[in-house]
Amino acid sequence: MLRMPVSQGCLCVVKYLMFVFNLIFWKLGGCGLFGVGVWLSFTQSEFSSLPLSFPSLSAANLLLVAGGITMITGFLGCLGALKEQRCLLFTFFLILLLLVLTEVTLVLVIHIFHDQLDSKAQKELKEDMKMYESNSGLKNSWDNVQKMFKCCGVTNKTDWYNVLQGKLPLSCCSVGTQTCVEGWTEPCYQKARKWLIKNITSVLVFGVCIGVVQILALVFSMLMYCQILSAEKHLD
């Protein structure tokens, strides 16, 4: 006779624990990542015409996508916990499991193939430089990048020599310079990457915390699913 109250009590505890974790996951995780993505997009809007392989632009788009998916997934988890619906909980579990596996795979791929990914991104940016004179939007983006970071070229200032017949764009030098001969010595790809790492460290720590919450949400969603299934069997 005591089995039903105990089962219902466990279900109630798991239900509210899952709701709390999903609220954190939804509010802090999804909204936080999306917000940082929006901030990064706005700060990089001056060179939005560059390829998405540019470090800060690729990070902004990645955070926007991750934040959007996290918000939707967290909302499903909150709704499933409150409504105690197996279908919603199972859907939430599958989406979250897929999200966690994707995140782990992405981290491993970036860690293992970071040199190849960097080389590919730099090659794409160098190819894009060839349209510097014919594409005004791209020209403005490159000029803004080089002025902002005080850098020149993708990997070296000599990247511009094939594009501008042995010359450097004025943005490779200090403002007010009539002709640019020497140019900034630091490459833009590495300078932008350093800037990104410096400004996004807190986001990475935040991401680790969200990963822990994701794993806990997975555990609680499965526990709640099993509790609901057990309660339905008892009712039958």
N, CA and C of each residue as an Amber inpcrd file, in Angstrom:
protein
   708
   0.8200000  -1.2100000   0.0000000   0.0000000   0.0000000   0.0000000
   0.8610000   1.2700000   0.0000000   2.1240000   1.1820000   0.4530000
   2.9780000   2.3620000   0.5630000   3.7270000   2.6720000  -0.7340000
   3.5950000   1.7200000  -1.6920000   4.3990000   1.8920000  -2.8950000
   3.9560000   3.0910000  -3.7400000   2.6720000   3.3200000  -3.8250000
   2.1810000   4.4340000  -4.6360000   2.6140000   5.8080000  -4.1040000
   2.4120000   6.0840000  -2.7880000   2.8470000   7.3750000  -2.2550000
   4.3490000   7.5970000  -2.4310000   5.1610000   6.5410000  -2.2060000
   6.6080000   6.6560000  -2.3630000   6.9530000   6.9600000  -3.8180000
   6.3010000   6.2460000  -4.7360000   6.5290000   6.4530000  -6.1600000
   6.1540000   7.8710000  -6.5820000   5.0010000   8.3350000  -6.0890000
   4.5500000   9.6850000  -6.4080000   5.4810000  10.7420000  -5.8050000
   5.9790000  10.4500000  -4.5880000   6.8990000  11.3790000  -3.9230000
   8.2040000  11.4980000  -4.6900000   8.7250000  10.3470000  -5.1620000
   9.9630000  10.3530000  -5.9550000   9.7590000  11.1190000  -7.2530000
   8.6030000  10.8930000  -7.8820000   8.2830000  11.5630000  -9.1380000
   8.2380000  13.0800000  -8.9400000   7.6420000  13.4990000  -7.8140000
   7.5140000  14.9300000  -7.5200000   8.8860000  15.5710000  -7.3150000
   9.7750000  14.8710000  -6.5850000  11.1300000  15.3790000  -6.3250000
  11.9150000  15.5020000  -7.6320000  11.8790000  14.4110000  -8.4280000
  12.5980000  14.4090000  -9.7060000  12.0410000  15.4740000 -10.6460000
  10.7190000  15.6320000 -10.6200000  10.0360000  16.6130000 -11.4800000
  10.5620000  18.0290000 -11.2260000  10.6010000  18.4310000  -9.9580000
  11.0100000  19.7980000  -9.6470000  12.5200000  20.0040000  -9.7710000
  13.2780000  18.9310000  -9.5100000  14.7210000  19.0190000  -9.7270000
  15.0290000  19.2140000 -11.2130000  14.3220000  18.4490000 -12.0320000
  14.5120000  18.5720000 -13.4640000  14.0770000  19.9480000 -13.9630000
  12.9740000  20.4550000 -13.4130000  12.4840000  21.7760000 -13.8090000
  13.5260000  22.8570000 -13.4830000  14.1240000  22.7620000 -12.2870000
  15.1320000  23.7430000 -11.8580000  16.3580000  23.6900000 -12.7670000
  16.8480000  22.4640000 -13.0370000  18.0260000  22.3260000 -13.8870000
  17.7620000  22.8180000 -15.3060000  16.5470000  22.5550000 -15.8000000
  16.2120000  23.0040000 -17.1500000  16.0070000  24.5070000 -17.2140000
  15.5470000  25.0770000 -16.1190000  15.3980000  26.5330000 -16.0640000
  16.7730000  27.1980000 -16.1310000  17.7310000  26.6050000 -15.4050000
  19.1100000  27.1040000 -15.4490000  19.6720000  26.9170000 -16.8600000
  19.4230000  25.7310000 -17.4020000  19.9110000  25.3810000 -18.7440000
  19.3230000  26.3160000 -19.8000000  18.0280000  26.6100000 -19.6530000
  17.3200000  27.4470000 -20.6150000  17.6950000  28.9190000 -20.4720000
  17.5900000  29.4070000 -19.2260000  17.8140000  30.8400000 -18.9680000
  19.2890000  31.2130000 -19.1100000  20.1320000  30.5810000 -18.2790000
  21.5440000  30.9500000 -18.2650000  22.2860000  30.4070000 -19.4760000
  21.9920000  29.1270000 -19.8170000  22.6880000  28.4960000 -20.9350000
  22.3110000  29.0780000 -22.2720000  21.0470000  28.8750000 -22.6570000
  20.5920000  29.3290000 -23.9650000  20.6680000  30.8230000 -24.1400000
  20.0650000  31.5560000 -23.2170000  20.0460000  33.0270000 -23.3210000
  21.4490000  33.6080000 -23.2190000  22.2810000  33.0160000 -22.3460000
  23.6520000  33.4970000 -22.1720000  24.4800000  33.3270000 -23.4300000
  24.4650000  32.1140000 -24.0030000  25.2290000  31.8490000 -25.2180000
  24.7350000  32.6920000 -26.3890000  23.4040000  32.7920000 -26.5080000
  22.8180000  33.5820000 -27.5960000  23.1930000  35.0580000 -27.4390000
  23.1410000  35.5350000 -26.1860000  23.4830000  36.9360000 -25.9090000
  24.9250000  37.2540000 -26.2560000  25.8440000  36.3470000 -25.9040000
  27.2650000  36.5490000 -26.2270000  27.4690000  36.5150000 -27.7420000
  26.7230000  35.6080000 -28.4070000  26.7920000  35.5270000 -29.8670000
  26.3450000  36.8200000 -30.5270000  25.2540000  37.4070000 -30.0050000
  24.7420000  38.6870000 -30.5250000  25.7670000  39.7970000 -30.2860000
  26.3320000  39.8350000 -29.0620000  27.3510000  40.8490000 -28.7270000
  28.5550000  40.7290000 -29.6540000  29.0030000  39.4850000 -29.8680000
  30.1720000  39.2650000 -30.7210000  29.8670000  39.6630000 -32.1650000
  28.6340000  39.3810000 -32.6090000  28.2270000  39.7520000 -33.9740000
  28.2360000  41.2660000 -34.1560000  27.7330000  41.9900000 -33.1470000
  27.6860000  43.4490000 -33.2340000  29.0900000  44.0580000 -33.1950000
  29.9540000  43.4840000 -32.3510000  31.3130000  44.0310000 -32.2550000
  32.1100000  43.7590000 -33.5300000  31.7170000  42.7060000 -34.2610000
  32.4310000  42.3610000 -35.4900000  31.6910000  42.8130000 -36.7490000
  30.6270000  43.5970000 -36.5760000  29.7950000  44.0010000 -37.7240000
  30.5620000  44.8240000 -38.7530000  31.6280000  45.4860000 -38.3120000
  32.4060000  46.3310000 -39.2280000  33.1580000  45.5190000 -40.2740000
  33.3600000  44.2230000 -40.0120000  33.9950000  43.3880000 -41.0260000
  33.1970000  42.1150000 -41.2840000  31.8760000  42.2940000 -41.3740000
  30.9740000  41.1720000 -41.6100000  31.0650000  40.6070000 -43.0290000
  31.6990000  41.3330000 -43.9510000  31.8210000  40.8580000 -45.3330000
  32.9290000  39.8180000 -45.4980000  33.7420000  39.6390000 -44.4590000
  34.8010000  38.6250000 -44.5150000  34.1880000  37.2250000 -44.4530000
  34.9120000  36.2120000 -44.9430000  34.4030000  34.8380000 -44.8460000
  34.1720000  34.4360000 -43.3940000  33.2520000  33.4950000 -43.1780000
  32.9310000  33.0560000 -41.8160000  34.0720000  32.3080000 -41.1550000
  35.1170000  31.9870000 -41.9260000  36.2800000  31.3080000 -41.3450000
  37.1330000  32.2540000 -40.4980000  36.8680000  33.5670000 -40.6170000
  37.5830000  34.5240000 -39.7530000  37.2300000  34.2030000 -38.3020000
  38.2450000  34.0350000 -37.4040000  38.0190000  33.5050000 -36.0470000
  36.8270000  34.0600000 -35.2850000  36.7360000  35.3800000 -35.1420000
  35.6740000  35.9560000 -34.3200000  34.2970000  35.8240000 -34.9630000
  34.2310000  35.8270000 -36.3030000  32.9430000  35.6720000 -36.9860000
  32.4270000  34.2430000 -36.8600000  33.3120000  33.2530000 -36.9890000
  32.8980000  31.8550000 -36.8590000  32.4380000  31.5670000 -35.4320000
  33.1060000  32.1640000 -34.4510000  32.7160000  31.9790000 -33.0490000
  31.3480000  32.5970000 -32.7810000  31.0910000  33.7700000 -33.3550000
  29.8000000  34.4480000 -33.1670000  28.6550000  33.6100000 -33.7080000
  28.8240000  33.0790000 -34.9220000  27.7690000  32.2560000 -35.5320000
  27.5590000  30.9540000 -34.7780000  28.6510000  30.3650000 -34.3000000
  28.5610000  29.1270000 -33.5360000  27.7900000  29.3430000 -32.2300000
  28.0570000  30.4550000 -31.5550000  27.3710000  30.7700000 -30.2980000
  25.8940000  31.0710000 -30.5240000  25.5650000  31.7340000 -31.6240000
  24.1640000  32.0290000 -31.9500000  23.3750000  30.7390000 -32.1780000
  23.9530000  29.8210000 -32.9340000  23.2890000  28.5360000 -33.2140000
  23.1500000  27.7190000 -31.9400000  24.2490000  27.6210000 -31.1630000
  24.2370000  26.8460000 -29.9160000  23.2420000  27.4290000 -28.9210000
  23.2070000  28.7630000 -28.8140000  22.2750000  29.4240000 -27.8950000
  20.8290000  29.1880000 -28.2850000  20.5340000  29.2710000 -29.5880000
  19.1650000  29.0460000 -30.0750000  18.6900000  27.6300000 -29.8040000
  19.5350000  26.6440000 -30.1030000  19.1760000  25.2360000 -29.8680000
  19.0030000  24.9670000 -28.3760000  19.8850000  25.5490000 -27.5580000
  19.8190000  25.3570000 -26.1070000  18.5330000  25.9240000 -25.5240000
  18.1150000  27.1010000 -26.0080000  16.8750000  27.7130000 -25.5130000
  15.6630000  26.8450000 -25.8430000  15.6080000  26.3450000 -27.0730000
  14.4820000  25.4900000 -27.4950000  14.4640000  24.1990000 -26.6930000
  15.6540000  23.5980000 -26.5240000  15.7560000  22.3320000 -25.7830000
  15.3730000  22.5210000 -24.3170000  15.8490000  23.6050000 -23.7000000
  15.5220000  23.8870000 -22.3000000  14.0360000  24.1130000 -22.1000000
  13.4050000  24.7940000 -23.0450000  11.9590000  25.0320000 -22.9710000
  11.1910000  23.7060000 -23.0340000  11.6330000  22.8080000 -23.9110000
  11.0000000  21.4850000 -24.0140000  11.1320000  20.7190000 -22.7050000
  12.3190000  20.8100000 -22.0790000  12.5550000  20.1160000 -20.8130000
  11.6760000  20.6500000 -19.7060000  11.5540000  21.9880000 -19.5980000
  10.6850000  22.6060000 -18.5740000   9.2310000  22.1850000 -18.7750000
   8.7780000  22.2250000 -20.0250000   7.4000000  21.8700000 -20.3450000
   7.1280000  20.4000000 -20.0530000   8.0840000  19.5550000 -20.4370000
   7.9320000  18.1150000 -20.1970000   7.8970000  17.7850000 -18.7180000
   8.7040000  18.4890000 -17.9210000   8.7320000  18.2530000 -16.4730000
   7.4300000  18.6810000 -15.8100000   6.8990000  19.8340000 -16.1920000
   5.6610000  20.3450000 -15.5850000   4.4380000  19.5310000 -16.0030000
   4.4050000  19.1590000 -17.2830000   3.2470000  18.4100000 -17.8080000
   3.3310000  16.9160000 -17.5300000   4.5380000  16.4560000 -17.1740000
   4.7830000  15.0260000 -16.9220000   4.3950000  14.1750000 -18.1260000
   4.8050000  14.6410000 -19.3060000   4.4900000  13.9310000 -20.5400000
   5.7080000  13.1540000 -21.0160000   5.5010000  11.8490000 -21.1980000
   6.5940000  10.9790000 -21.6100000   7.1500000  11.3600000 -22.9850000
   6.2440000  11.7340000 -23.8870000   6.6390000  12.0750000 -25.2560000
   7.5920000  13.2800000 -25.2690000   7.2310000  14.3200000 -24.5110000
   8.0700000  15.5200000 -24.4290000   9.4120000  15.2160000 -23.7710000
   9.3620000  14.4300000 -22.7140000  10.5860000  14.0840000 -21.9820000
  11.5380000  13.2640000 -22.8520000  10.9580000  12.3130000 -23.5950000
  11.7910000  11.4730000 -24.4600000  12.3950000  12.3060000 -25.5950000
  11.5890000  13.2220000 -26.1550000  12.0880000  14.1220000 -27.2050000
  13.2100000  15.0010000 -26.6680000  12.9860000  15.5430000 -25.4600000
  14.0020000  16.3740000 -24.8070000  15.2840000  15.5760000 -24.5910000
  15.1490000  14.3480000 -24.1040000  16.3030000  13.4820000 -23.8370000
  17.1000000  13.2330000 -25.1180000  16.4030000  12.9210000 -26.2090000
  17.0760000  12.6210000 -27.4710000  17.8010000  13.8490000 -28.0250000
  17.1120000  15.0100000 -27.9930000  17.7260000  16.2510000 -28.5070000
  18.9460000  16.6290000 -27.6750000  18.8000000  16.5330000 -26.3460000
  19.9020000  16.9060000 -25.4570000  21.0730000  15.9430000 -25.5990000
  20.7790000  14.6480000 -25.7410000  21.8340000  13.6520000 -25.9470000
  22.5860000  13.9360000 -27.2410000  21.8290000  14.2470000 -28.2900000
  22.4370000  14.5780000 -29.5770000  23.2810000  15.8460000 -29.4720000
  22.7850000  16.8200000 -28.7100000  23.5040000  18.0860000 -28.5100000
  24.8190000  17.8570000 -27.7650000  24.7720000  17.0580000 -26.7060000
  25.9810000  16.7610000 -25.9170000  27.0040000  16.0170000 -26.7690000
  26.5450000  15.0110000 -27.5370000  27.4530000  14.2510000 -28.4020000
  28.0730000  15.1420000 -29.4810000  27.2630000  16.0650000 -30.0240000
  27.7660000  17.0060000 -31.0370000  28.8230000  17.9160000 -30.4420000
  28.5700000  18.4090000 -29.2300000  29.5250000  19.2980000 -28.5550000
  30.8470000  18.5870000 -28.2870000  30.7560000  17.3460000 -27.7860000
  31.9680000  16.5660000 -27.4930000  32.7450000  16.3030000 -28.7810000
  32.0190000  15.9200000 -29.8470000  32.6500000  15.6540000 -31.1450000
  33.3240000  16.9070000 -31.6930000  32.6280000  18.0380000 -31.5810000
  33.1650000  19.3100000 -32.0750000  34.4390000  19.6960000 -31.3390000
  34.4340000  19.5390000 -30.0140000  35.6200000  19.8590000 -29.2090000
  36.7890000  18.9610000 -29.6040000  36.5190000  17.6610000 -29.7890000
  37.5690000  16.7090000 -30.1720000  38.1230000  17.0210000 -31.5650000
  37.2100000  17.3360000 -32.5090000  37.6400000  17.6550000 -33.8820000
  38.5070000  18.9080000 -33.8950000  38.0810000  19.9510000 -33.1610000
  38.8520000  21.1970000 -33.1030000  40.2160000  20.9650000 -32.4570000
  40.2300000  20.1300000 -31.3900000  41.4880000  19.8530000 -30.6820000
  42.4470000  19.0340000 -31.5450000  41.9180000  18.0250000 -32.2340000
  42.7700000  17.1260000 -33.0180000  43.2060000  17.7500000 -34.3400000
  42.2570000  18.4290000 -34.9980000  42.5440000  18.9540000 -36.3430000
  42.6860000  20.4780000 -36.3770000  43.0700000  21.0920000 -35.2460000
  43.1190000  22.5580000 -35.2110000  44.1150000  23.1420000 -36.2130000
  45.2260000  22.4450000 -36.4600000  46.2100000  22.9460000 -37.4300000
  45.6410000  22.9410000 -38.8470000  44.9570000  21.8250000 -39.1900000
  44.3570000  21.7160000 -40.5290000  43.2300000  22.7300000 -40.7080000
  42.4360000  22.9320000 -39.6580000  41.3300000  23.8910000 -39.7220000
  41.8550000  25.3170000 -39.8740000  42.9370000  25.6260000 -39.1490000
  43.5660000  26.9460000 -39.2710000  44.0880000  27.1830000 -40.6850000
  44.7480000  26.1570000 -41.2310000  45.3100000  26.2750000 -42.5870000
  44.2190000  26.4920000 -43.6240000  43.1250000  25.7570000 -43.4740000
  42.0000000  25.8810000 -44.4130000  41.3690000  27.2710000 -44.3230000
  41.1930000  27.7600000 -43.0830000  40.5960000  29.0880000 -42.8700000
  41.4800000  30.1790000 -43.4530000  42.7880000  30.0610000 -43.2390000
  43.7260000  31.0560000 -43.7630000  43.7620000  31.0500000 -45.2910000
  43.6760000  29.8540000 -45.8670000  43.6580000  29.7320000 -47.3230000
  42.4070000  30.4000000 -47.9010000  41.2680000  30.1930000 -47.2360000
  40.0130000  30.7890000 -47.6840000  40.0680000  32.3150000 -47.6120000
  40.6510000  32.8210000 -46.5350000  40.7750000  34.2740000 -46.3760000
  41.7080000  34.8810000 -47.4350000  42.7840000  34.1560000 -47.7490000
  43.7140000  34.6390000 -48.7750000  43.0530000  34.6810000 -50.1500000
  42.2330000  33.6650000 -50.4270000  41.4970000  33.6440000 -51.7040000
  40.5260000  34.8080000 -51.7800000  39.9220000  35.1070000 -50.6530000
  38.9360000  36.1860000 -50.5840000  39.5870000  37.5510000 -50.7740000
  40.8530000  37.6710000 -50.3890000  41.5860000  38.9350000 -50.5150000
  41.6960000  39.3910000 -51.9700000  41.6230000  38.4490000 -52.9030000
  41.7870000  38.7540000 -54.3190000  40.6800000  39.6710000 -54.8410000
  39.5510000  39.7060000 -54.1090000  38.4240000  40.5660000 -54.5230000
  38.4540000  41.9160000 -53.8040000  39.5880000  42.2400000 -53.1880000
  39.7130000  43.4710000 -52.3930000  39.3690000  44.7310000 -53.1940000
  39.8550000  44.7890000 -54.4170000  39.6430000  45.9990000 -55.2260000
  38.2910000  46.0190000 -55.9410000  37.7260000  44.8590000 -56.1680000
  36.4560000  44.7870000 -56.9110000  35.2160000  44.7490000 -56.0170000
  35.4060000  44.4390000 -54.7420000  34.2750000  44.3160000 -53.8220000
  34.4210000  45.3680000 -52.7090000  33.5850000  46.4030000 -52.7610000
  33.7090000  47.5130000 -51.7990000  33.4190000  47.0790000 -50.3640000
  32.4490000  46.1670000 -50.1860000  32.1200000  45.6760000 -48.8500000
  33.2710000  44.9120000 -48.2350000  33.9050000  44.0750000 -49.0540000
  35.0670000  43.3020000 -48.5990000  36.2420000  44.2320000 -48.3030000
  36.4220000  45.2440000 -49.1430000  37.5030000  46.2200000 -48.9510000
  37.3480000  46.9420000 -47.6100000  36.1290000  47.3740000 -47.3200000
  35.8650000  48.0600000 -46.0410000  36.0980000  47.1400000 -44.8570000
  35.6940000  45.8800000 -45.0130000  35.8750000  44.9010000 -43.9170000
  37.3430000  44.6760000 -43.6230000  38.1510000  44.4770000 -44.6790000
  39.5860000  44.2630000 -44.4790000  40.2600000  45.5020000 -43.8820000
  39.8460000  46.6840000 -44.3750000  40.4220000  47.9210000 -43.8460000
  40.0900000  48.0970000 -42.3670000  38.8500000  47.7750000 -42.0000000
  38.4250000  47.8930000 -40.6000000  39.1590000  46.9000000 -39.6940000
  39.3500000  45.6870000 -40.2000000  40.0810000  44.6610000 -39.4330000
  41.4990000  45.1240000 -39.1590000  42.1800000  45.5870000 -40.2010000
  43.5880000  45.9550000 -40.0730000  43.7820000  47.2030000 -39.2170000
  42.8210000  48.1240000 -39.2850000  42.8990000  49.3190000 -38.4270000
  42.6180000  48.9590000 -36.9710000  41.6240000  48.0940000 -36.7650000
  41.2220000  47.7310000 -35.4030000  42.3060000  46.9290000 -34.6800000
  42.8540000  45.9160000 -35.3770000  43.8320000  45.0290000 -34.7440000
  45.2850000  45.4670000 -34.9760000  45.4810000  46.5050000 -35.8090000
  46.8260000  46.9700000 -36.1600000  47.6560000  45.8030000 -36.6910000
  47.0980000  45.1860000 -37.7250000  47.7250000  44.0130000 -38.3270000
  47.7370000  44.1860000 -39.8430000  48.3800000  43.2500000 -40.5400000
  48.4640000  43.3500000 -41.9930000  48.5080000  41.9640000 -42.6280000
  47.5590000  41.6970000 -43.5110000  47.5070000  40.4070000 -44.1880000
  46.9350000  39.2960000 -43.3240000  46.8230000  38.1140000 -43.9030000
  46.2760000  36.9630000 -43.1610000  47.3700000  36.3390000 -42.3010000
  48.4670000  35.9120000 -42.9490000  49.5850000  35.3060000 -42.2070000
  50.8390000  36.1830000 -42.2420000  50.8360000  37.1720000 -43.1600000
  51.9860000  38.0640000 -43.3080000  51.5810000  39.2190000 -44.2170000
  52.2520000  40.3420000 -44.0840000  51.9020000  41.4960000 -44.9280000
  52.1600000  41.2200000 -46.4110000  53.0320000  40.2440000 -46.6890000
  53.3320000  39.9030000 -48.0920000  52.1340000  39.2620000 -48.7970000
  51.1040000  38.8700000 -48.0380000  49.8850000  38.3270000 -48.6470000
  49.2590000  39.3280000 -49.6180000  49.4980000  40.6200000 -49.3460000
  48.9040000  41.6760000 -50.1820000  49.6720000  41.8970000 -51.4840000
  50.9220000  41.4570000 -51.5590000  51.7490000  41.7520000 -52.7240000
  51.1710000  41.1810000 -54.0210000  50.6240000  39.9610000 -53.9460000
  50.0210000  39.3450000 -55.1400000  48.6820000  39.9830000 -55.5000000
  48.0460000  40.6050000 -54.5090000  46.7270000  41.2160000 -54.7200000
  46.8640000  42.6300000 -55.2770000  47.8230000  43.3980000 -54.7220000
  47.9690000  44.8180000 -55.0770000  49.2830000  45.1100000 -55.8070000
  49.7840000  44.0960000 -56.5220000  51.0010000  44.2550000 -57.3380000
  52.1780000  44.8380000 -56.5330000  52.4820000  44.1810000 -55.4300000
  53.6460000  44.5480000 -54.6300000  53.4270000  45.7010000 -53.6620000
  52.1920000  46.1840000 -53.5610000  51.8910000  47.2860000 -52.6470000
  51.0940000  46.7930000 -51.4370000  50.9860000  47.6820000 -50.4470000
  50.1780000  47.3970000 -49.2570000  49.0170000  48.3870000 -49.1960000
  47.8540000  47.9600000 -48.6980000  46.7370000  48.9030000 -48.5250000
  47.0640000  49.9070000 -47.4250000  46.4880000  51.0880000 -47.5040000
  46.7620000  52.1380000 -46.5140000  46.3870000  51.7150000 -45.1030000
  45.4180000  50.7950000 -44.9890000  44.9630000  50.3480000 -43.6640000
  46.0080000  49.5160000 -42.9360000  47.0820000  49.1340000 -43.6420000
  48.1710000  48.3800000 -43.0020000  49.1050000  49.3040000 -42.2140000
  48.8920000  50.5980000 -42.3650000  49.7350000  51.5750000 -41.6650000
  48.8870000  52.4820000 -40.7840000  49.5460000  53.3440000 -40.0400000
  48.8520000  54.2720000 -39.1440000  47.9260000  55.1960000 -39.9270000
  46.8640000  55.6540000 -39.2580000  45.9000000  56.5590000 -39.8750000
  46.5860000  57.8630000 -40.2950000  46.2670000  58.3280000 -41.4910000
  46.8590000  59.5750000 -41.9790000  48.0490000  59.3710000 -42.8900000
  48.5150000  58.1020000 -43.0070000  49.6460000  57.7970000 -43.8870000
  49.2110000  57.8850000 -45.3490000  49.9800000  58.5700000 -46.1730000
  49.6450000  58.7410000 -47.5920000  49.9790000  57.4900000 -48.4140000
  51.1160000  56.9080000 -48.1260000  51.5060000  55.6510000 -48.7890000
  52.0150000  54.6830000 -47.7210000  51.6560000  53.4370000 -47.8680000
  52.0570000  52.4240000 -46.8700000  53.1710000  51.5550000 -47.4490000
  54.3330000  51.6020000 -46.8120000  55.4910000  50.8370000 -47.2940000
  55.8150000  49.6660000 -46.3610000  55.9990000  49.9660000 -45.0770000
  56.3730000  48.9250000 -44.1180000  55.1630000  48.1140000 -43.6520000
  54.1550000  48.8100000 -43.1040000  52.9480000  48.1130000 -42.6330000
  53.1240000  47.4680000 -41.2720000  51.9890000  47.1200000 -40.6590000
  52.0220000  46.4280000 -39.3720000  52.6940000  45.0690000 -39.5450000
  53.4060000  44.6440000 -38.5320000  54.1640000  43.3780000 -38.6510000
  53.3450000  42.1520000 -38.2700000  52.3340000  42.3190000 -37.4220000
  51.5630000  41.1610000 -36.9620000  50.4880000  40.7530000 -37.9660000
  50.3350000  39.4360000 -38.1940000  49.2910000  38.9510000 -39.1150000
  47.8980000  39.0490000 -38.4790000  46.8950000  39.3170000 -39.3000000
  45.5410000  39.5370000 -38.7800000  44.8830000  38.2670000 -38.2160000
  45.1830000  37.1330000 -38.8320000  44.5430000  35.8980000 -38.3680000
  44.9410000  35.5950000 -36.9230000  46.2270000  35.6500000 -36.6490000
  46.7150000  35.3670000 -35.2930000  46.2950000  36.4520000 -34.3040000
  46.2850000  37.7150000 -34.7580000  45.9020000  38.8240000 -33.8830000
  44.4290000  38.6980000 -33.4810000  43.5680000  38.3560000 -34.4530000
  42.1390000  38.1890000 -34.1730000  41.9010000  36.9740000 -33.2780000
  42.6920000  35.9440000 -33.4910000  42.5640000  34.7320000 -32.6780000
  42.9450000  35.0120000 -31.2220000  44.0130000  35.7630000 -31.0210000
  44.4320000  36.1310000 -29.6640000  43.3660000  36.9760000 -28.9720000
  42.8010000  37.9210000 -29.7410000  41.7310000  38.7770000 -29.2050000
  40.5350000  37.9360000 -28.7780000  40.1960000  36.9490000 -29.6060000
  39.0490000  36.0850000 -29.3210000  39.2800000  35.2630000 -28.0580000
  40.4560000  34.6590000 -27.9440000  40.7880000  33.8350000 -26.7710000
  40.7660000  34.6780000 -25.5030000  41.2990000  35.8980000 -25.5970000
  41.3440000  36.7980000 -24.4440000  39.9480000  37.1970000 -23.9780000
  39.0490000  37.4390000 -24.9260000  37.7130000  37.9400000 -24.5980000
  36.6750000  36.8530000 -24.3670000  37.0050000  35.6150000 -24.7130000
  35.9850000  34.5820000 -24.6340000  36.3100000  33.5100000 -23.5800000
  37.3570000  33.7450000 -22.7730000  37.7340000  32.7710000 -21.7370000
  36.5890000  32.5140000 -20.7680000  35.9210000  33.5930000 -20.3360000
  34.7970000  33.4430000 -19.4020000  33.6590000  32.6420000 -20.0270000
  33.4910000  32.7860000 -21.3500000  32.4470000  32.0380000 -22.0590000
  32.7800000  30.5480000 -22.0630000  34.0690000  30.2230000 -22.1910000
  34.4840000  28.8180000 -22.1710000  34.2210000  28.1910000 -20.8070000
  34.5150000  28.9380000 -19.7330000  34.2280000  28.4570000 -18.3690000
  32.7210000  28.2660000 -18.2040000  31.9710000  29.2390000 -18.7170000
  30.5200000  29.1760000 -18.6830000  30.0250000  27.9440000 -19.4530000
  30.6750000  27.6520000 -20.5850000  30.3080000  26.4910000 -21.3970000
  30.5140000  25.1770000 -20.6580000  31.5920000  25.0920000 -19.8740000
  31.8580000  23.8870000 -19.0700000  30.7470000  23.6930000 -18.0260000
  30.3510000  24.7970000 -17.3830000  29.2510000  24.7410000 -16.3990000
  27.9500000  24.2760000 -17.0460000  27.6780000  24.7930000 -18.2490000
  26.4810000  24.3880000 -18.9810000  26.5510000  22.9100000 -19.3430000
  27.7650000  22.4260000 -19.6730000  27.9440000  21.0030000 -19.9740000
  27.5810000  20.1180000 -18.7930000  27.9780000  20.5460000 -17.5950000
  27.6330000  19.8020000 -16.3660000  26.1200000  19.7850000 -16.1660000
  25.4820000  20.9560000 -16.3700000  24.0180000  21.0570000 -16.2300000
  23.3330000  20.1800000 -17.2670000  23.8680000  20.1150000 -18.4830000
  23.2980000  19.2720000 -19.5380000  23.2970000  17.7990000 -19.1290000
  24.4240000  17.3530000 -18.5750000  24.5370000  15.9470000 -18.1560000
  23.5420000  15.6420000 -17.0270000  23.4360000  16.5690000 -16.0580000
  22.4770000  16.3930000 -14.9620000  21.0390000  16.3900000 -15.4840000
  20.7630000  17.2570000 -16.4640000  19.4160000  17.3020000 -17.0660000
  19.1080000  15.9890000 -17.7760000  20.1200000  15.4060000 -18.4210000
  19.9370000  14.1030000 -19.0770000  19.5590000  13.0230000 -18.0650000
  20.3040000  13.0220000 -16.9510000  20.0510000  12.0200000 -15.8980000
  18.6480000  12.1750000 -15.3180000  18.2730000  13.4210000 -14.9800000
  16.9590000  13.6670000 -14.3790000  15.8170000  13.4000000 -15.3540000
  16.0290000  13.6940000 -16.6360000  14.9690000  13.4250000 -17.6180000
  14.7210000  11.9270000 -17.7570000  15.7940000  11.1320000 -17.7220000
  15.6340000   9.6790000 -17.7970000  14.9990000   9.1290000 -16.5320000
  15.4160000   9.6840000 -15.3670000  14.8140000   9.2560000 -14.0970000
  13.3160000   9.5650000 -14.0730000  12.9570000  10.7570000 -14.5280000
  11.5550000  11.1540000 -14.5310000  10.7510000  10.3070000 -15.5090000
  11.3430000  10.0240000 -16.6590000  10.6730000   9.1780000 -17.6510000
  10.3700000   7.7970000 -17.0540000  11.3580000   7.2380000 -16.3600000
  11.1810000   5.9220000 -15.7230000  10.1370000   5.9830000 -14.6030000
  10.1370000   7.0840000 -13.8340000   9.1680000   7.2470000 -12.7510000
   7.7380000   7.3440000 -13.2880000   7.5520000   8.0970000 -14.3620000
   6.2240000   8.2230000 -14.9810000   5.7670000   6.8780000 -15.5220000
   6.6860000   6.1620000 -16.1640000   6.3700000   4.8330000 -16.7040000
   5.9760000   3.8750000 -15.5950000   6.7130000   3.9370000 -14.4680000
   6.4090000   3.0830000 -13.3150000   5.0590000   3.4310000 -12.7130000
   4.7590000   4.7480000 -12.5890000   3.4840000   5.1870000 -12.0200000
   2.3110000   4.7640000 -12.8970000   2.5040000   4.8340000 -14.2170000
   1.4300000   4.4200000 -15.1330000   1.1570000   2.9190000 -15.0490000
   2.2220000   2.1280000 -14.8290000   2.0510000   0.6880000 -14.6730000
   1.2920000   0.3620000 -13.3960000   1.5740000   1.1070000 -12.3230000
   0.8920000   0.8960000 -11.0660000  -0.5940000   1.2370000 -11.1870000
  -0.8910000   2.2920000 -11.9570000  -2.2850000   2.6760000 -12.1560000
  -3.0430000   1.6350000 -12.9550000  -2.3340000   0.9820000 -13.9030000
  -2.9670000  -0.0730000 -14.6910000  -3.2220000  -1.3100000 -13.8420000
